[in-house]
Amino acid sequence: PYPPKICTALCATSVAASTGRREISWPWHLAARTPTLWLLVAALSLATAAISAVSVHRIPYLQDVGLTAAVAAAVVTVSGTSAIVTKMGWGFLIERVPVRYLLALCFVALTAGILMMLSISSAPLAFGWALWWGGFVSGLVPLQSVVFATYYGRGFLGGIRGRVQPPILLAQALAPLLPAVIHDRSGSYGLAFWAFFGVLAASAVLFFLARPPRVPEAATTAVMGVPR
């Protein structure tokens, strides 16, 4: 789809020592033409919005379902500890399992996590949810960095990430307002978290649609597979 002159902009900017193959790196003006980039941005924006809303409102939500403030605070501690411990595991998995499959696992698991949260009725269930939620949230940050590098190379990664982060951060900043408004009007978080269940489910669908972009044939022939 790109003229040969444009294809040459897909530069061989780094070399993988294990394979001896040069890496294709997409400059921003070409990466932005691929639907995959915008599907990734949309999926990550939605997922980040849901995670942000849960993080901000989980203590009052747990108190609303009958847990004490002390137990709710302990749940946050367990979730944070789970995130710290499992982050090392995600680093191990990223080196051995394709990032596409790991991100799919994260999206599906976090969607299930909203259902688990809506089912909390006791402290043991709350702590079980905290272990699950913290464990999968911890994978999302390293995985989103790796997926952009895997799909678009590392040569222009800073420029690409710098341009796609604003909508993701904006979603993170604004999302907690929705549960606050709904709780103020209805006295319950239920509707808000069901909405975020739908948001996370939508993010999972968008991610499944975000297949790795096809490198133009001219660039593949000229760059990929070239020995060091």
Short mmCIF file of C-alpha atoms in Angstrom, two decimals:
data_model
loop_
_atom_site.label_atom_id
_atom_site.label_comp_id
_atom_site.label_asym_id
_atom_site.label_seq_id
_atom_site.Cartn_x
_atom_site.Cartn_y
_atom_site.Cartn_z
CA PRO A 1 0.00 0.00 0.00
CA TYR A 2 3.01 2.32 0.25
CA PRO A 3 5.31 3.51 -2.56
CA PRO A 4 8.89 2.14 -2.39
CA LYS A 5 10.29 5.51 -1.31
CA ILE A 6 7.94 5.61 1.64
CA CYS A 7 8.69 2.00 2.50
CA THR A 8 12.33 2.85 2.97
CA ALA A 9 11.27 4.90 6.00
CA LEU A 10 10.57 1.62 7.77
CA CYS A 11 14.11 1.55 9.03
CA ALA A 12 16.28 -1.25 10.35
CA THR A 13 17.14 0.46 13.62
CA SER A 14 18.12 -2.40 15.87
CA VAL A 15 19.33 -5.96 15.61
CA ALA A 16 18.05 -8.94 17.56
CA ALA A 17 21.14 -10.80 18.69
CA SER A 18 19.31 -14.11 19.05
CA THR A 19 18.16 -14.23 15.40
CA GLY A 20 20.60 -11.99 13.58
CA ARG A 21 17.65 -10.23 11.96
CA ARG A 22 17.17 -6.50 11.74
CA GLU A 23 14.04 -5.02 13.22
CA ILE A 24 11.49 -3.08 11.20
CA SER A 25 10.58 0.23 12.86
CA TRP A 26 7.56 2.24 11.76
CA PRO A 27 7.82 6.05 11.84
CA TRP A 28 4.75 7.84 13.19
CA HIS A 29 3.36 8.96 9.83
CA LEU A 30 3.18 5.34 8.66
CA ALA A 31 2.11 3.78 11.95
CA ALA A 32 -0.77 6.26 12.16
CA ARG A 33 -2.14 4.92 8.87
CA THR A 34 -2.69 1.44 10.30
CA PRO A 35 -6.07 0.63 11.93
CA THR A 36 -4.19 -1.50 14.44
CA LEU A 37 -2.66 1.52 16.15
CA TRP A 38 -6.02 3.17 16.80
CA LEU A 39 -7.62 -0.09 17.91
CA LEU A 40 -4.82 -0.46 20.46
CA VAL A 41 -5.29 3.12 21.65
CA ALA A 42 -9.05 2.63 22.00
CA ALA A 43 -8.68 -0.69 23.82
CA LEU A 44 -6.07 0.63 26.23
CA SER A 45 -8.01 3.85 26.85
CA LEU A 46 -11.14 1.90 27.80
CA ALA A 47 -9.25 -0.58 29.97
CA THR A 48 -7.31 2.19 31.72
CA ALA A 49 -10.54 4.09 32.36
CA ALA A 50 -12.13 1.09 34.07
CA ILE A 51 -9.03 0.36 36.16
CA SER A 52 -8.78 3.99 37.23
CA ALA A 53 -12.44 4.11 38.29
CA VAL A 54 -12.11 0.92 40.32
CA SER A 55 -8.89 2.12 41.97
CA VAL A 56 -10.43 5.41 43.10
CA HIS A 57 -13.77 4.04 44.31
CA ARG A 58 -12.99 0.56 45.63
CA ILE A 59 -12.80 1.55 49.32
CA PRO A 60 -16.19 3.32 49.44
CA TYR A 61 -17.67 0.53 47.31
CA LEU A 62 -16.45 -2.14 49.73
CA GLN A 63 -17.88 -0.16 52.62
CA ASP A 64 -21.19 0.10 50.77
CA VAL A 65 -21.40 -3.70 50.54
CA GLY A 66 -20.92 -4.01 54.30
CA LEU A 67 -17.18 -4.25 54.94
CA THR A 68 -15.49 -2.11 57.55
CA ALA A 69 -13.07 0.66 56.64
CA ALA A 70 -10.22 -1.39 58.11
CA VAL A 71 -11.05 -4.41 55.95
CA ALA A 72 -11.44 -2.21 52.86
CA ALA A 73 -8.03 -0.67 53.49
CA ALA A 74 -6.53 -4.13 53.96
CA VAL A 75 -8.02 -5.18 50.62
CA VAL A 76 -6.14 -2.32 48.94
CA THR A 77 -2.93 -3.48 50.63
CA VAL A 78 -3.46 -7.06 49.41
CA SER A 79 -4.16 -5.82 45.88
CA GLY A 80 -0.98 -3.73 45.87
CA THR A 81 1.09 -6.60 47.24
CA SER A 82 -0.33 -8.92 44.60
CA ALA A 83 0.64 -6.40 41.92
CA ILE A 84 4.21 -6.16 43.22
CA VAL A 85 4.72 -9.91 43.39
CA THR A 86 3.10 -10.76 40.06
CA LYS A 87 4.87 -8.00 38.11
CA MET A 88 8.04 -10.08 38.23
CA GLY A 89 6.10 -12.99 36.78
CA TRP A 90 4.80 -10.86 33.94
CA GLY A 91 8.38 -9.92 33.09
CA PHE A 92 9.22 -13.63 32.89
CA LEU A 93 6.20 -14.41 30.71
CA ILE A 94 6.78 -11.49 28.33
CA GLU A 95 10.07 -13.04 27.27
CA ARG A 96 8.48 -16.42 26.53
CA VAL A 97 4.87 -15.89 25.41
CA PRO A 98 3.70 -13.67 22.52
CA VAL A 99 2.53 -10.34 23.94
CA ARG A 100 -0.72 -10.57 21.97
CA TYR A 101 -1.81 -13.62 23.96
CA LEU A 102 -0.76 -12.12 27.29
CA LEU A 103 -2.68 -8.89 26.67
CA ALA A 104 -5.73 -10.89 25.62
CA LEU A 105 -5.47 -12.80 28.89
CA CYS A 106 -5.24 -9.53 30.85
CA PHE A 107 -8.28 -7.98 29.18
CA VAL A 108 -10.44 -11.07 29.69
CA ALA A 109 -9.27 -11.55 33.30
CA LEU A 110 -9.93 -7.90 34.20
CA THR A 111 -13.41 -8.12 32.65
CA ALA A 112 -14.06 -11.15 34.85
CA GLY A 113 -12.62 -9.15 37.75
CA ILE A 114 -15.47 -6.64 37.52
CA LEU A 115 -17.97 -9.49 37.87
CA MET A 116 -16.03 -10.76 40.88
CA MET A 117 -16.11 -7.30 42.41
CA LEU A 118 -19.87 -7.05 41.95
CA SER A 119 -20.22 -10.40 43.76
CA ILE A 120 -18.30 -9.38 46.90
CA SER A 121 -20.34 -9.95 50.03
CA SER A 122 -17.71 -10.86 52.62
CA ALA A 123 -14.08 -10.19 53.55
CA PRO A 124 -12.73 -13.49 52.12
CA LEU A 125 -14.33 -12.75 48.76
CA ALA A 126 -12.91 -9.23 48.86
CA PHE A 127 -9.39 -10.50 49.52
CA GLY A 128 -9.71 -13.10 46.76
CA TRP A 129 -10.80 -10.37 44.37
CA ALA A 130 -7.86 -8.20 45.47
CA LEU A 131 -5.36 -10.97 44.64
CA TRP A 132 -6.94 -11.47 41.21
CA TRP A 133 -7.32 -7.78 40.34
CA GLY A 134 -3.86 -6.73 41.50
CA GLY A 135 -2.25 -9.65 39.72
CA PHE A 136 -3.69 -8.78 36.33
CA VAL A 137 -3.56 -4.99 36.61
CA SER A 138 0.18 -5.29 37.22
CA GLY A 139 0.64 -6.87 33.80
CA LEU A 140 -1.09 -4.16 31.82
CA VAL A 141 1.64 -1.48 32.12
CA PRO A 142 4.61 -3.56 30.88
CA LEU A 143 2.47 -5.33 28.31
CA GLN A 144 1.23 -2.14 26.66
CA SER A 145 4.83 -0.93 26.32
CA VAL A 146 5.90 -4.22 24.78
CA VAL A 147 2.96 -4.49 22.38
CA PHE A 148 3.78 -1.16 20.72
CA ALA A 149 7.44 -2.15 20.41
CA THR A 150 6.49 -5.57 19.03
CA TYR A 151 4.01 -4.25 16.48
CA TYR A 152 5.90 -1.12 15.39
CA GLY A 153 9.55 -1.65 16.32
CA ARG A 154 11.70 0.29 18.74
CA GLY A 155 13.31 2.84 16.45
CA PHE A 156 10.43 5.33 16.66
CA LEU A 157 8.80 3.99 19.83
CA GLY A 158 9.21 7.22 21.79
CA GLY A 159 7.44 9.27 19.13
CA ILE A 160 4.60 6.77 18.81
CA ARG A 161 4.08 6.35 22.55
CA GLY A 162 4.28 10.09 23.11
CA ARG A 163 1.45 10.67 20.65
CA VAL A 164 -0.86 7.87 21.81
CA GLN A 165 -0.52 8.38 25.57
CA PRO A 166 -2.63 11.58 25.90
CA PRO A 167 -6.00 9.92 25.14
CA ILE A 168 -5.11 7.00 27.43
CA LEU A 169 -4.17 9.37 30.26
CA LEU A 170 -7.25 11.51 29.65
CA ALA A 171 -9.47 8.43 30.00
CA GLN A 172 -7.66 7.54 33.20
CA ALA A 173 -8.21 11.03 34.62
CA LEU A 174 -11.89 11.40 33.71
CA ALA A 175 -13.23 7.89 34.36
CA PRO A 176 -13.57 8.18 38.18
CA LEU A 177 -16.10 10.99 37.72
CA LEU A 178 -18.76 8.61 36.35
CA PRO A 179 -19.05 6.40 39.46
CA ALA A 180 -19.05 9.50 41.66
CA VAL A 181 -21.97 11.05 39.75
CA ILE A 182 -23.93 7.79 39.64
CA HIS A 183 -23.38 7.15 43.36
CA ASP A 184 -24.45 10.67 44.28
CA ARG A 185 -27.69 10.29 42.34
CA SER A 186 -28.59 6.67 43.09
CA GLY A 187 -26.77 5.91 46.32
CA SER A 188 -25.12 2.86 44.75
CA TYR A 189 -22.05 1.99 42.67
CA GLY A 190 -23.75 -0.97 41.01
CA LEU A 191 -24.78 0.73 37.78
CA ALA A 192 -21.37 2.38 37.40
CA PHE A 193 -19.43 -0.86 37.74
CA TRP A 194 -21.78 -2.69 35.39
CA ALA A 195 -21.00 0.07 32.91
CA PHE A 196 -17.29 -0.52 33.39
CA PHE A 197 -17.84 -4.24 32.93
CA GLY A 198 -19.16 -3.33 29.48
CA VAL A 199 -16.22 -0.99 28.93
CA LEU A 200 -13.69 -3.72 29.70
CA ALA A 201 -15.55 -6.24 27.54
CA ALA A 202 -15.46 -3.72 24.67
CA SER A 203 -11.73 -3.19 25.20
CA ALA A 204 -11.16 -6.94 24.93
CA VAL A 205 -13.07 -7.07 21.63
CA LEU A 206 -11.13 -4.11 20.24
CA PHE A 207 -7.86 -5.71 21.19
CA PHE A 208 -8.78 -8.98 19.46
CA LEU A 209 -9.41 -6.92 16.32
CA ALA A 210 -5.99 -5.23 16.60
CA ARG A 211 -3.94 -7.71 14.63
CA PRO A 212 -0.22 -6.99 14.09
CA PRO A 213 0.12 -4.54 11.17
CA ARG A 214 1.31 -5.94 7.86
CA VAL A 215 4.71 -4.64 6.89
CA PRO A 216 4.77 -3.43 3.26
CA GLU A 217 6.33 -6.09 1.04
CA ALA A 218 8.97 -3.72 -0.34
CA ALA A 219 10.18 -2.94 3.16
CA THR A 220 10.12 -6.62 4.15
CA THR A 221 12.25 -7.60 1.20
CA ALA A 222 14.72 -4.78 1.69
CA VAL A 223 15.11 -4.93 5.43
CA MET A 224 13.89 -8.04 7.21
CA GLY A 225 16.12 -11.04 7.25
CA VAL A 226 19.25 -9.04 6.48
CA PRO A 227 22.19 -10.42 8.49
CA ARG A 228 23.99 -8.22 10.96
#
